[in-house]
Amino acid sequence: MPHDEGHDSPASILPLLHTSADRLFATAAALSDEEVRAPSLLPGWTRAHVLTHLARSADSRYRLLVSARSDADLPQYADDDQRQREIEDGADRPAAVLLDDLDSSLHRFLTAVGEHPDDAWEVPVHWLGGGLRPVRGAVGSMLREVEVHHTDLATGHGPADWPAFFVARELETTVTKLRENPVAPPMALCANEDLGLQVVGDGSGPQVTGSAAELLGWLTGRTDGRALSVRPPGPLPTPPPWRS
């Protein structure tokens, strides 16, 4: 179901992002030094890696906002090596330092979004791996980072906790990417919320049914799909690895 552009604007997403950031911060604030060293849901990453990544993601999008409203030509990251190095360098810090870093980075980004000129949202900026794209994407993509990586902390926040607006928006985006991916298996996705049948491939694959949140959780690799049903009966298709 296509989204109304007015309801998908940075200004309309910002209040939801504030709420999601507050929930993330509450989770992070409850983690001890020992708990931040525990594994996350992401292979090879501890919770400290995830928290550091979220802070640096906010910083990278702050740079894009600055670039869009000034003469500074700031890329999101210089390259992927910089992104990975910053995460590794920050992952050994104590829980309190990780929390302060996350708080300050998210606050700075959210403040910059609130102050961004209305006429500067379509300014193209340099995204890592994405070339030149409008800076408006910084807000929706930060919401994705916060919600999905909150789940990756493995503290109980799951797809059922994801905001309905985010789920519908992200499910549509994910299905679009699947349709463009030549290795995606054919299937038809049917959300219980009556979002319409969404076909991937030539329509020869099975129909996978469940809540929109469960479908998105499965497609993004955050759940195993056991809450979904398949017709005709059989194994779930194997979606390609998801990348935000």
Short mmCIF file of N, CA and C in Angstrom, two decimals, residues 71-222:
data_model
loop_
_atom_site.label_atom_id
_atom_site.label_comp_id
_atom_site.label_asym_id
_atom_site.label_seq_id
_atom_site.Cartn_x
_atom_site.Cartn_y
_atom_site.Cartn_z
N ASP A 71 27.61 25.00 2.93
CA ASP A 71 28.53 24.80 1.80
C ASP A 71 29.46 23.63 2.03
N ALA A 72 29.40 23.02 3.19
CA ALA A 72 30.27 21.89 3.48
C ALA A 72 29.76 20.65 2.74
N ASP A 73 30.65 19.97 2.03
CA ASP A 73 30.29 18.76 1.31
C ASP A 73 30.75 17.56 2.13
N LEU A 74 29.92 17.17 3.11
CA LEU A 74 30.31 16.12 4.04
C LEU A 74 29.64 14.80 3.66
N PRO A 75 30.42 13.76 3.37
CA PRO A 75 29.81 12.46 3.09
C PRO A 75 29.33 11.82 4.38
N GLN A 76 28.45 10.85 4.27
CA GLN A 76 27.98 10.13 5.45
C GLN A 76 29.17 9.50 6.17
N TYR A 77 30.00 8.79 5.45
CA TYR A 77 31.28 8.26 5.94
C TYR A 77 32.29 8.44 4.80
N ALA A 78 33.56 8.53 5.15
CA ALA A 78 34.59 8.58 4.10
C ALA A 78 34.56 7.30 3.27
N ASP A 79 34.38 6.16 3.95
CA ASP A 79 34.29 4.85 3.29
C ASP A 79 33.82 3.84 4.32
N ASP A 80 33.60 2.60 3.87
CA ASP A 80 33.10 1.58 4.80
C ASP A 80 34.13 1.22 5.86
N ASP A 81 35.42 1.37 5.52
CA ASP A 81 36.47 1.09 6.50
C ASP A 81 36.35 2.03 7.70
N GLN A 82 36.06 3.30 7.44
CA GLN A 82 35.87 4.25 8.53
C GLN A 82 34.71 3.82 9.42
N ARG A 83 33.62 3.42 8.78
CA ARG A 83 32.43 3.00 9.54
C ARG A 83 32.77 1.81 10.45
N GLN A 84 33.43 0.80 9.89
CA GLN A 84 33.76 -0.38 10.68
C GLN A 84 34.77 -0.07 11.78
N ARG A 85 35.74 0.78 11.47
CA ARG A 85 36.79 1.12 12.44
C ARG A 85 36.20 1.86 13.63
N GLU A 86 35.28 2.78 13.38
CA GLU A 86 34.67 3.53 14.47
C GLU A 86 33.87 2.61 15.40
N ILE A 87 33.22 1.62 14.82
CA ILE A 87 32.45 0.68 15.65
C ILE A 87 33.38 -0.15 16.53
N GLU A 88 34.43 -0.70 15.93
CA GLU A 88 35.38 -1.53 16.69
C GLU A 88 36.08 -0.71 17.76
N ASP A 89 36.46 0.52 17.42
CA ASP A 89 37.18 1.38 18.37
C ASP A 89 36.33 1.73 19.58
N GLY A 90 35.01 1.79 19.39
CA GLY A 90 34.14 2.22 20.49
C GLY A 90 33.52 1.11 21.29
N ALA A 91 33.69 -0.13 20.85
CA ALA A 91 32.95 -1.23 21.46
C ALA A 91 33.52 -1.71 22.79
N ASP A 92 34.70 -1.26 23.17
CA ASP A 92 35.30 -1.70 24.43
C ASP A 92 35.02 -0.76 25.60
N ARG A 93 34.21 0.24 25.40
CA ARG A 93 33.98 1.24 26.44
C ARG A 93 32.99 0.76 27.50
N PRO A 94 33.06 1.32 28.70
CA PRO A 94 32.11 0.95 29.77
C PRO A 94 30.67 1.32 29.39
N ALA A 95 29.73 0.70 30.07
CA ALA A 95 28.32 0.92 29.78
C ALA A 95 27.93 2.39 29.92
N ALA A 96 28.43 3.07 30.96
CA ALA A 96 28.06 4.47 31.16
C ALA A 96 28.55 5.36 30.03
N VAL A 97 29.74 5.08 29.52
CA VAL A 97 30.29 5.87 28.42
C VAL A 97 29.52 5.61 27.14
N LEU A 98 29.17 4.35 26.90
CA LEU A 98 28.35 4.01 25.74
C LEU A 98 27.01 4.73 25.79
N LEU A 99 26.42 4.78 26.98
CA LEU A 99 25.12 5.43 27.15
C LEU A 99 25.21 6.92 26.88
N ASP A 100 26.23 7.58 27.43
CA ASP A 100 26.40 9.02 27.21
C ASP A 100 26.62 9.32 25.74
N ASP A 101 27.41 8.48 25.08
CA ASP A 101 27.68 8.66 23.66
C ASP A 101 26.40 8.54 22.85
N LEU A 102 25.62 7.50 23.13
CA LEU A 102 24.36 7.30 22.42
C LEU A 102 23.41 8.46 22.65
N ASP A 103 23.30 8.90 23.89
CA ASP A 103 22.40 10.00 24.24
C ASP A 103 22.78 11.29 23.51
N SER A 104 24.06 11.64 23.54
CA SER A 104 24.48 12.90 22.93
C SER A 104 24.36 12.85 21.40
N SER A 105 24.69 11.70 20.81
CA SER A 105 24.62 11.59 19.35
C SER A 105 23.18 11.64 18.86
N LEU A 106 22.29 10.89 19.52
CA LEU A 106 20.89 10.91 19.11
C LEU A 106 20.27 12.28 19.36
N HIS A 107 20.59 12.90 20.49
CA HIS A 107 20.02 14.22 20.79
C HIS A 107 20.46 15.24 19.75
N ARG A 108 21.72 15.20 19.38
CA ARG A 108 22.21 16.17 18.39
C ARG A 108 21.53 15.96 17.05
N PHE A 109 21.37 14.70 16.65
CA PHE A 109 20.71 14.43 15.38
C PHE A 109 19.24 14.87 15.42
N LEU A 110 18.53 14.51 16.48
CA LEU A 110 17.11 14.85 16.58
C LEU A 110 16.90 16.36 16.61
N THR A 111 17.78 17.07 17.28
CA THR A 111 17.70 18.53 17.31
C THR A 111 17.92 19.10 15.92
N ALA A 112 18.89 18.56 15.20
CA ALA A 112 19.19 19.04 13.85
C ALA A 112 18.02 18.79 12.90
N VAL A 113 17.35 17.63 13.07
CA VAL A 113 16.17 17.35 12.24
C VAL A 113 15.09 18.39 12.50
N GLY A 114 14.84 18.69 13.78
CA GLY A 114 13.82 19.65 14.14
C GLY A 114 14.10 21.05 13.63
N GLU A 115 15.38 21.37 13.44
CA GLU A 115 15.78 22.71 13.00
C GLU A 115 16.04 22.79 11.50
N HIS A 116 15.94 21.66 10.79
CA HIS A 116 16.28 21.65 9.37
C HIS A 116 15.27 22.46 8.57
N PRO A 117 15.74 23.33 7.67
CA PRO A 117 14.81 24.15 6.86
C PRO A 117 13.90 23.28 5.99
N ASP A 118 12.64 23.67 5.92
CA ASP A 118 11.67 22.90 5.14
C ASP A 118 12.06 22.80 3.67
N ASP A 119 12.73 23.83 3.16
CA ASP A 119 13.07 23.84 1.74
C ASP A 119 14.39 23.14 1.43
N ALA A 120 14.99 22.48 2.44
CA ALA A 120 16.29 21.84 2.22
C ALA A 120 16.23 20.32 2.36
N TRP A 121 15.02 19.74 2.38
CA TRP A 121 14.92 18.30 2.56
C TRP A 121 15.23 17.52 1.28
N GLU A 122 15.10 18.16 0.14
CA GLU A 122 15.36 17.45 -1.12
C GLU A 122 16.79 17.64 -1.62
N VAL A 123 17.62 18.32 -0.84
CA VAL A 123 19.01 18.54 -1.25
C VAL A 123 19.74 17.19 -1.31
N PRO A 124 20.41 16.88 -2.42
CA PRO A 124 21.13 15.60 -2.52
C PRO A 124 22.42 15.63 -1.70
N VAL A 125 22.69 14.52 -1.02
CA VAL A 125 23.90 14.39 -0.20
C VAL A 125 24.54 13.03 -0.49
N HIS A 126 25.79 12.87 -0.04
CA HIS A 126 26.56 11.67 -0.36
C HIS A 126 26.33 10.58 0.70
N TRP A 127 25.56 9.55 0.32
CA TRP A 127 25.30 8.41 1.19
C TRP A 127 26.33 7.32 0.94
N LEU A 128 26.75 6.65 2.00
CA LEU A 128 27.69 5.54 1.85
C LEU A 128 27.03 4.42 1.03
N GLY A 129 27.62 4.09 -0.10
CA GLY A 129 27.10 3.02 -0.94
C GLY A 129 25.84 3.37 -1.69
N GLY A 130 25.34 4.59 -1.53
CA GLY A 130 24.08 4.95 -2.17
C GLY A 130 24.18 6.15 -3.09
N GLY A 131 25.38 6.70 -3.24
CA GLY A 131 25.54 7.84 -4.12
C GLY A 131 24.81 9.08 -3.61
N LEU A 132 24.41 9.92 -4.53
CA LEU A 132 23.70 11.14 -4.18
C LEU A 132 22.20 10.87 -4.07
N ARG A 133 21.66 11.12 -2.87
CA ARG A 133 20.23 10.97 -2.65
C ARG A 133 19.75 12.08 -1.72
N PRO A 134 18.47 12.45 -1.78
CA PRO A 134 17.96 13.52 -0.93
C PRO A 134 18.20 13.25 0.56
N VAL A 135 18.48 14.31 1.29
CA VAL A 135 18.78 14.18 2.72
C VAL A 135 17.55 13.79 3.52
N ARG A 136 16.37 13.91 2.94
CA ARG A 136 15.14 13.55 3.66
C ARG A 136 15.19 12.11 4.16
N GLY A 137 15.94 11.26 3.46
CA GLY A 137 16.03 9.86 3.86
C GLY A 137 16.72 9.64 5.18
N ALA A 138 17.41 10.65 5.70
CA ALA A 138 18.13 10.49 6.97
C ALA A 138 17.17 10.21 8.13
N VAL A 139 15.98 10.75 8.08
CA VAL A 139 15.05 10.61 9.20
C VAL A 139 14.42 9.22 9.22
N GLY A 140 13.87 8.80 8.10
CA GLY A 140 13.27 7.47 8.04
C GLY A 140 14.28 6.36 8.25
N SER A 141 15.50 6.55 7.71
CA SER A 141 16.51 5.51 7.86
C SER A 141 17.02 5.44 9.30
N MET A 142 17.01 6.57 10.01
CA MET A 142 17.41 6.54 11.42
C MET A 142 16.36 5.83 12.26
N LEU A 143 15.10 5.99 11.90
CA LEU A 143 14.04 5.24 12.58
C LEU A 143 14.26 3.74 12.38
N ARG A 144 14.63 3.35 11.17
CA ARG A 144 14.92 1.94 10.90
C ARG A 144 16.09 1.46 11.74
N GLU A 145 17.15 2.24 11.80
CA GLU A 145 18.32 1.87 12.59
C GLU A 145 17.94 1.66 14.05
N VAL A 146 17.18 2.59 14.60
CA VAL A 146 16.83 2.53 16.02
C VAL A 146 15.96 1.31 16.32
N GLU A 147 14.92 1.09 15.52
CA GLU A 147 13.99 0.00 15.82
C GLU A 147 14.63 -1.37 15.60
N VAL A 148 15.29 -1.57 14.47
CA VAL A 148 15.85 -2.88 14.17
C VAL A 148 17.01 -3.21 15.10
N HIS A 149 17.89 -2.24 15.34
CA HIS A 149 19.04 -2.52 16.20
C HIS A 149 18.65 -2.57 17.68
N HIS A 150 17.54 -1.95 18.05
CA HIS A 150 17.01 -2.15 19.40
C HIS A 150 16.70 -3.64 19.58
N THR A 151 16.10 -4.24 18.56
CA THR A 151 15.84 -5.68 18.59
C THR A 151 17.15 -6.46 18.67
N ASP A 152 18.18 -6.00 17.96
CA ASP A 152 19.46 -6.71 17.95
C ASP A 152 20.15 -6.72 19.32
N LEU A 153 19.73 -5.85 20.23
CA LEU A 153 20.31 -5.87 21.57
C LEU A 153 19.90 -7.12 22.36
N ALA A 154 18.91 -7.85 21.86
CA ALA A 154 18.47 -9.10 22.49
C ALA A 154 18.06 -8.89 23.95
N THR A 155 17.25 -7.86 24.16
CA THR A 155 16.75 -7.57 25.51
C THR A 155 15.23 -7.72 25.60
N GLY A 156 14.61 -8.24 24.55
CA GLY A 156 13.17 -8.45 24.57
C GLY A 156 12.38 -7.59 23.61
N HIS A 157 13.01 -6.57 23.04
CA HIS A 157 12.33 -5.72 22.06
C HIS A 157 12.32 -6.44 20.72
N GLY A 158 11.11 -6.76 20.23
CA GLY A 158 11.03 -7.53 18.99
C GLY A 158 10.09 -6.90 17.99
N PRO A 159 9.86 -7.57 16.86
CA PRO A 159 8.98 -7.02 15.84
C PRO A 159 7.60 -6.62 16.34
N ALA A 160 7.06 -7.34 17.34
CA ALA A 160 5.75 -6.97 17.87
C ALA A 160 5.76 -5.59 18.52
N ASP A 161 6.96 -5.10 18.87
CA ASP A 161 7.09 -3.78 19.50
C ASP A 161 7.36 -2.68 18.47
N TRP A 162 7.59 -3.05 17.23
CA TRP A 162 7.87 -2.04 16.21
C TRP A 162 6.61 -1.24 15.91
N PRO A 163 6.70 0.08 15.76
CA PRO A 163 5.51 0.90 15.46
C PRO A 163 4.85 0.48 14.15
N ALA A 164 3.53 0.51 14.12
CA ALA A 164 2.79 0.07 12.94
C ALA A 164 3.17 0.87 11.70
N PHE A 165 3.36 2.17 11.86
CA PHE A 165 3.75 3.00 10.71
C PHE A 165 5.08 2.52 10.15
N PHE A 166 6.04 2.27 11.03
CA PHE A 166 7.35 1.80 10.60
C PHE A 166 7.24 0.46 9.89
N VAL A 167 6.45 -0.45 10.45
CA VAL A 167 6.31 -1.79 9.87
C VAL A 167 5.75 -1.71 8.46
N ALA A 168 4.66 -0.96 8.29
CA ALA A 168 4.04 -0.86 6.96
C ALA A 168 4.99 -0.21 5.96
N ARG A 169 5.67 0.83 6.41
CA ARG A 169 6.61 1.56 5.53
C ARG A 169 7.79 0.67 5.15
N GLU A 170 8.34 -0.03 6.13
CA GLU A 170 9.54 -0.83 5.88
C GLU A 170 9.21 -2.12 5.13
N LEU A 171 8.04 -2.68 5.37
CA LEU A 171 7.65 -3.87 4.63
C LEU A 171 7.52 -3.54 3.14
N GLU A 172 6.94 -2.42 2.84
CA GLU A 172 6.81 -2.00 1.44
C GLU A 172 8.18 -1.82 0.80
N THR A 173 9.09 -1.16 1.51
CA THR A 173 10.44 -0.94 0.99
C THR A 173 11.18 -2.26 0.79
N THR A 174 11.05 -3.17 1.76
CA THR A 174 11.74 -4.45 1.69
C THR A 174 11.23 -5.29 0.52
N VAL A 175 9.91 -5.30 0.32
CA VAL A 175 9.35 -6.06 -0.80
C VAL A 175 9.82 -5.48 -2.13
N THR A 176 9.88 -4.17 -2.22
CA THR A 176 10.37 -3.53 -3.45
C THR A 176 11.80 -3.98 -3.76
N LYS A 177 12.65 -4.03 -2.73
CA LYS A 177 14.03 -4.48 -2.93
C LYS A 177 14.08 -5.95 -3.33
N LEU A 178 13.20 -6.76 -2.76
CA LEU A 178 13.16 -8.18 -3.12
C LEU A 178 12.79 -8.35 -4.60
N ARG A 179 11.83 -7.54 -5.05
CA ARG A 179 11.42 -7.62 -6.45
C ARG A 179 12.55 -7.26 -7.41
N GLU A 180 13.48 -6.43 -6.92
CA GLU A 180 14.60 -6.01 -7.76
C GLU A 180 15.79 -6.96 -7.64
N ASN A 181 15.69 -7.93 -6.73
CA ASN A 181 16.81 -8.83 -6.47
C ASN A 181 16.62 -10.13 -7.26
N PRO A 182 17.50 -10.41 -8.21
CA PRO A 182 17.31 -11.60 -9.06
C PRO A 182 17.43 -12.93 -8.32
N VAL A 183 18.02 -12.94 -7.13
CA VAL A 183 18.16 -14.20 -6.40
C VAL A 183 17.06 -14.39 -5.35
N ALA A 184 16.15 -13.42 -5.23
CA ALA A 184 15.05 -13.57 -4.26
C ALA A 184 14.11 -14.67 -4.73
N PRO A 185 13.71 -15.58 -3.85
CA PRO A 185 12.81 -16.67 -4.25
C PRO A 185 11.40 -16.14 -4.54
N PRO A 186 10.68 -16.76 -5.47
CA PRO A 186 9.30 -16.33 -5.72
C PRO A 186 8.42 -16.64 -4.52
N MET A 187 7.54 -15.72 -4.19
CA MET A 187 6.61 -15.91 -3.08
C MET A 187 5.58 -14.80 -3.12
N ALA A 188 4.51 -15.01 -2.36
CA ALA A 188 3.49 -13.99 -2.19
C ALA A 188 3.31 -13.76 -0.70
N LEU A 189 3.37 -12.52 -0.29
CA LEU A 189 3.27 -12.16 1.12
C LEU A 189 1.89 -11.58 1.41
N CYS A 190 1.26 -12.11 2.43
CA CYS A 190 -0.09 -11.67 2.79
C CYS A 190 -0.12 -11.29 4.26
N ALA A 191 -0.23 -10.00 4.55
CA ALA A 191 -0.27 -9.53 5.93
C ALA A 191 -1.68 -9.58 6.47
N ASN A 192 -1.83 -9.97 7.72
CA ASN A 192 -3.15 -10.04 8.35
C ASN A 192 -3.84 -8.70 8.40
N GLU A 193 -3.07 -7.62 8.36
CA GLU A 193 -3.65 -6.28 8.46
C GLU A 193 -4.26 -5.79 7.15
N ASP A 194 -4.41 -6.69 6.17
CA ASP A 194 -5.03 -6.35 4.88
C ASP A 194 -4.26 -5.26 4.15
N LEU A 195 -2.94 -5.45 4.08
CA LEU A 195 -2.11 -4.51 3.32
C LEU A 195 -2.06 -4.89 1.84
N GLY A 196 -2.76 -5.96 1.47
CA GLY A 196 -2.76 -6.41 0.09
C GLY A 196 -1.73 -7.49 -0.14
N LEU A 197 -2.00 -8.36 -1.12
CA LEU A 197 -1.07 -9.43 -1.47
C LEU A 197 0.12 -8.82 -2.22
N GLN A 198 1.33 -9.13 -1.76
CA GLN A 198 2.53 -8.57 -2.38
C GLN A 198 3.35 -9.72 -2.97
N VAL A 199 3.43 -9.73 -4.28
CA VAL A 199 4.05 -10.83 -5.01
C VAL A 199 5.49 -10.51 -5.33
N VAL A 200 6.36 -11.48 -5.08
CA VAL A 200 7.77 -11.39 -5.44
C VAL A 200 8.04 -12.46 -6.50
N GLY A 201 8.68 -12.08 -7.57
CA GLY A 201 8.98 -13.04 -8.62
C GLY A 201 7.80 -13.25 -9.55
N ASP A 202 7.69 -14.45 -10.12
CA ASP A 202 6.68 -14.73 -11.14
C ASP A 202 5.36 -15.23 -10.58
N GLY A 203 5.24 -15.24 -9.28
CA GLY A 203 3.98 -15.67 -8.66
C GLY A 203 3.87 -17.16 -8.46
N SER A 204 4.93 -17.90 -8.76
CA SER A 204 4.88 -19.36 -8.64
C SER A 204 5.20 -19.86 -7.23
N GLY A 205 5.66 -18.98 -6.38
CA GLY A 205 6.07 -19.40 -5.04
C GLY A 205 4.91 -19.53 -4.09
N PRO A 206 5.18 -20.00 -2.88
CA PRO A 206 4.12 -20.18 -1.88
C PRO A 206 3.62 -18.84 -1.34
N GLN A 207 2.45 -18.88 -0.72
CA GLN A 207 1.92 -17.71 -0.04
C GLN A 207 2.29 -17.78 1.43
N VAL A 208 2.93 -16.74 1.91
CA VAL A 208 3.36 -16.65 3.31
C VAL A 208 2.46 -15.63 4.01
N THR A 209 1.81 -16.06 5.09
CA THR A 209 0.81 -15.22 5.76
C THR A 209 1.16 -15.05 7.23
N GLY A 210 0.90 -13.86 7.74
CA GLY A 210 1.10 -13.55 9.15
C GLY A 210 0.94 -12.07 9.36
N SER A 211 1.19 -11.62 10.57
CA SER A 211 1.12 -10.18 10.83
C SER A 211 2.21 -9.48 10.04
N ALA A 212 1.99 -8.21 9.74
CA ALA A 212 2.99 -7.44 9.00
C ALA A 212 4.31 -7.40 9.76
N ALA A 213 4.23 -7.30 11.08
CA ALA A 213 5.45 -7.25 11.89
C ALA A 213 6.20 -8.57 11.82
N GLU A 214 5.49 -9.69 11.86
CA GLU A 214 6.15 -11.00 11.76
C GLU A 214 6.75 -11.21 10.37
N LEU A 215 6.06 -10.76 9.34
CA LEU A 215 6.61 -10.86 7.99
C LEU A 215 7.89 -10.05 7.87
N LEU A 216 7.86 -8.82 8.40
CA LEU A 216 9.05 -7.97 8.32
C LEU A 216 10.17 -8.54 9.18
N GLY A 217 9.84 -9.05 10.36
CA GLY A 217 10.85 -9.64 11.21
C GLY A 217 11.54 -10.81 10.54
N TRP A 218 10.78 -11.62 9.82
CA TRP A 218 11.35 -12.76 9.10
C TRP A 218 12.20 -12.30 7.92
N LEU A 219 11.69 -11.37 7.13
CA LEU A 219 12.42 -10.90 5.94
C LEU A 219 13.73 -10.20 6.32
N THR A 220 13.76 -9.58 7.49
CA THR A 220 14.97 -8.89 7.93
C THR A 220 15.90 -9.79 8.73
N GLY A 221 15.52 -11.06 8.90
CA GLY A 221 16.37 -11.99 9.63
C GLY A 221 16.32 -11.83 11.13
N ARG A 222 15.30 -11.13 11.65
CA ARG A 222 15.19 -10.93 13.10
C ARG A 222 14.31 -11.96 13.77
#
